[in-house]
PDB file of C-alpha atoms in Angstrom:
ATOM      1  CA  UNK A   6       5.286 -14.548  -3.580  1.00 91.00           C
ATOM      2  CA  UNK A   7       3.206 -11.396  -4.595  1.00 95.00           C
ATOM      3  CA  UNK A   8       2.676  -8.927  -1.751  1.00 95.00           C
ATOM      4  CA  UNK A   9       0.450  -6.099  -1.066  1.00 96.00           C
ATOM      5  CA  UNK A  10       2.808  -3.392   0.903  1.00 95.00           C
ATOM      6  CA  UNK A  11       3.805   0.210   1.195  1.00 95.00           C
ATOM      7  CA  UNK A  12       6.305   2.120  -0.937  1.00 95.00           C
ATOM      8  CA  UNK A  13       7.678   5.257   0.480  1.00 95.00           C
ATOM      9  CA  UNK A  14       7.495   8.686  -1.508  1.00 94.00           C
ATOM     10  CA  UNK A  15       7.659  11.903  -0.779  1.00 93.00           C
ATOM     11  CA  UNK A  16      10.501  13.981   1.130  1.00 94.00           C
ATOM     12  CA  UNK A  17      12.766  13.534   4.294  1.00 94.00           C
ATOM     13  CA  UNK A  18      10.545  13.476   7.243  1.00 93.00           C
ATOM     14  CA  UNK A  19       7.574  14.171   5.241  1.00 95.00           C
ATOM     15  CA  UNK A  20       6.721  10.751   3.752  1.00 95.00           C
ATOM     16  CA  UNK A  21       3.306   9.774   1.942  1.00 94.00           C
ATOM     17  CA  UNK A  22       2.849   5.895   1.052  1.00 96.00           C
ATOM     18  CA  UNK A  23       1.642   4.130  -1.918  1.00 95.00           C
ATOM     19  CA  UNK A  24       0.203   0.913  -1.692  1.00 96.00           C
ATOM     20  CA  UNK A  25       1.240  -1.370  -4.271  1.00 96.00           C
ATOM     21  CA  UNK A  26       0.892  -4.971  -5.111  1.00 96.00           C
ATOM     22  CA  UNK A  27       4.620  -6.494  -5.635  1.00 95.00           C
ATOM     23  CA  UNK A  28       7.015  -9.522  -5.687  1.00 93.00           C
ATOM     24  CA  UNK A  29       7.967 -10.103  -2.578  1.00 90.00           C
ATOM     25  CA  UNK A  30      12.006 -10.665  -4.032  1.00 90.00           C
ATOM     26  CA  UNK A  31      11.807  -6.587  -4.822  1.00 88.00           C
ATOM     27  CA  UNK A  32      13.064  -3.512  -3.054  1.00 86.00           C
ATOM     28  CA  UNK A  33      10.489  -1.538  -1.001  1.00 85.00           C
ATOM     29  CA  UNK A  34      10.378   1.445  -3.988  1.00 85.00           C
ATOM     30  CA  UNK A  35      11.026  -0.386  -6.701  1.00 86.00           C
ATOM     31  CA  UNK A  36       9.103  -2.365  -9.634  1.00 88.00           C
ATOM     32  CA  UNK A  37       5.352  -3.553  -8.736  1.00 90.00           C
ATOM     33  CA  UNK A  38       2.534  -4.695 -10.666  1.00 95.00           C
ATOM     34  CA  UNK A  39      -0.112  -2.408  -9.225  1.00 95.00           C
ATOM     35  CA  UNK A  40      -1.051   0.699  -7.329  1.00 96.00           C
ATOM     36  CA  UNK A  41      -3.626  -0.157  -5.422  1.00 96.00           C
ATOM     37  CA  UNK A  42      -4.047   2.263  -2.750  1.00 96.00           C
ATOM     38  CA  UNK A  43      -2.582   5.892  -0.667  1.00 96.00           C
ATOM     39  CA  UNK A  44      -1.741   6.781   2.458  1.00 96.00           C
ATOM     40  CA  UNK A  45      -0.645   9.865   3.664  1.00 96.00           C
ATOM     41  CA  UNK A  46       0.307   9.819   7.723  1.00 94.00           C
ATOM     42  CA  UNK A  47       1.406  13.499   7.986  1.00 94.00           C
ATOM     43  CA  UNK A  48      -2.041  15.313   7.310  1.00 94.00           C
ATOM     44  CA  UNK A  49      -5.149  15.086  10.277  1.00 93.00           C
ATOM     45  CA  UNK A  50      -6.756  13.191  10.208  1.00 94.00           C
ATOM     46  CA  UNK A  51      -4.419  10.753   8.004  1.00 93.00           C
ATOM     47  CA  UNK A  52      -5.539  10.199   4.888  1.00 95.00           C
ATOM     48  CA  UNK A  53      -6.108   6.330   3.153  1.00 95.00           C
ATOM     49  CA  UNK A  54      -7.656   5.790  -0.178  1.00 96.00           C
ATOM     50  CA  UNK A  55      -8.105   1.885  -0.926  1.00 96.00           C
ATOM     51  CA  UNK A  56      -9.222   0.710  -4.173  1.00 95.00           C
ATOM     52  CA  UNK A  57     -11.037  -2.358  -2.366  1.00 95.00           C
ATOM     53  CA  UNK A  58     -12.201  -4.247  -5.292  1.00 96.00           C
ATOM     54  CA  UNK A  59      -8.670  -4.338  -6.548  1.00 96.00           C
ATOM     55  CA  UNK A  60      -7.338  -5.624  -3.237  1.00 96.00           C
ATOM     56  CA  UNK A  61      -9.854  -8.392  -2.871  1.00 96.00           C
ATOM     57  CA  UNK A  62      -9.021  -9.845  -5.774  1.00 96.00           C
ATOM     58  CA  UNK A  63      -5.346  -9.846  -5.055  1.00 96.00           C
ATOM     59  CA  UNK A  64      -6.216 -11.142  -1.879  1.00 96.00           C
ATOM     60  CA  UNK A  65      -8.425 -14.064  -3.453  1.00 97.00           C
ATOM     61  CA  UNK A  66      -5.465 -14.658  -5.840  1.00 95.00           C
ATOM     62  CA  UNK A  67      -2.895 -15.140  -2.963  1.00 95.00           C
ATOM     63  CA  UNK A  68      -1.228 -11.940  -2.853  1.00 95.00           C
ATOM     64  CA  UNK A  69      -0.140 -11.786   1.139  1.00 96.00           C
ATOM     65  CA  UNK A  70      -0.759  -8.026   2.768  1.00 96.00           C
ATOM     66  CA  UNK A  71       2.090  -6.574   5.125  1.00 95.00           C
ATOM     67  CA  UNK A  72       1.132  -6.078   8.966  1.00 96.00           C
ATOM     68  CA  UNK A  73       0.471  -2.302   8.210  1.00 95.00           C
ATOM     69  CA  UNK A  74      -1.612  -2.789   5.206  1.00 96.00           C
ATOM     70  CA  UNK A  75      -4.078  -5.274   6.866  1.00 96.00           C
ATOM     71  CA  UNK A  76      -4.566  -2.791   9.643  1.00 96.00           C
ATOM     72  CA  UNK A  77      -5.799   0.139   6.867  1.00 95.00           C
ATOM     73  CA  UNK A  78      -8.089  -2.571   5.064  1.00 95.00           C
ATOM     74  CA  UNK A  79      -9.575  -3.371   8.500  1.00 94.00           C
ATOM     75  CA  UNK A  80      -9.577   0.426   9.839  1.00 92.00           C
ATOM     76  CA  UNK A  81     -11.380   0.627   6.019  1.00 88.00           C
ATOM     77  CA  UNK A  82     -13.849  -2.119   5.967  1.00 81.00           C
TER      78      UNK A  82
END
């Protein structure tokens, strides 16, 4: 199953996120298909920048968004 979830970057105790589209089967920063989307929880006010025409249509194609993704899309929309 393809999922739409965070990987971590950045350095200890000062992470920033990507948000990637990946198999479900893979590790959290490992191989994905596409960067969709950052997040960055350390700055104020945090900063999220959703490509939102890419994640609809991995939505409409069945890709499944984690719990903390669907919260940004809906904080987004």
């Amino acid at each position: 199953m393809v999922k739409i979830r965070l990987a971590r970057h950045g350095s200890k105790k000062r992470p920033y996120y990507r948000i990637v589209v990946a198999d479900s089967r893979r590790s959290r920063d490992g191989k994905f298909i596409e960067e969709v989307g950052r997040y960055n929880p350390c700055v104020e006010p945090p900063f999220v920048k959703l490509e939102m025409e890419k994640i609809n249509t991995w939505i409409k194609n069945g890709a499944q968004p984690s719990d903390v993704v669907a919260k940004l899309i809906e904080k987004n929309k």
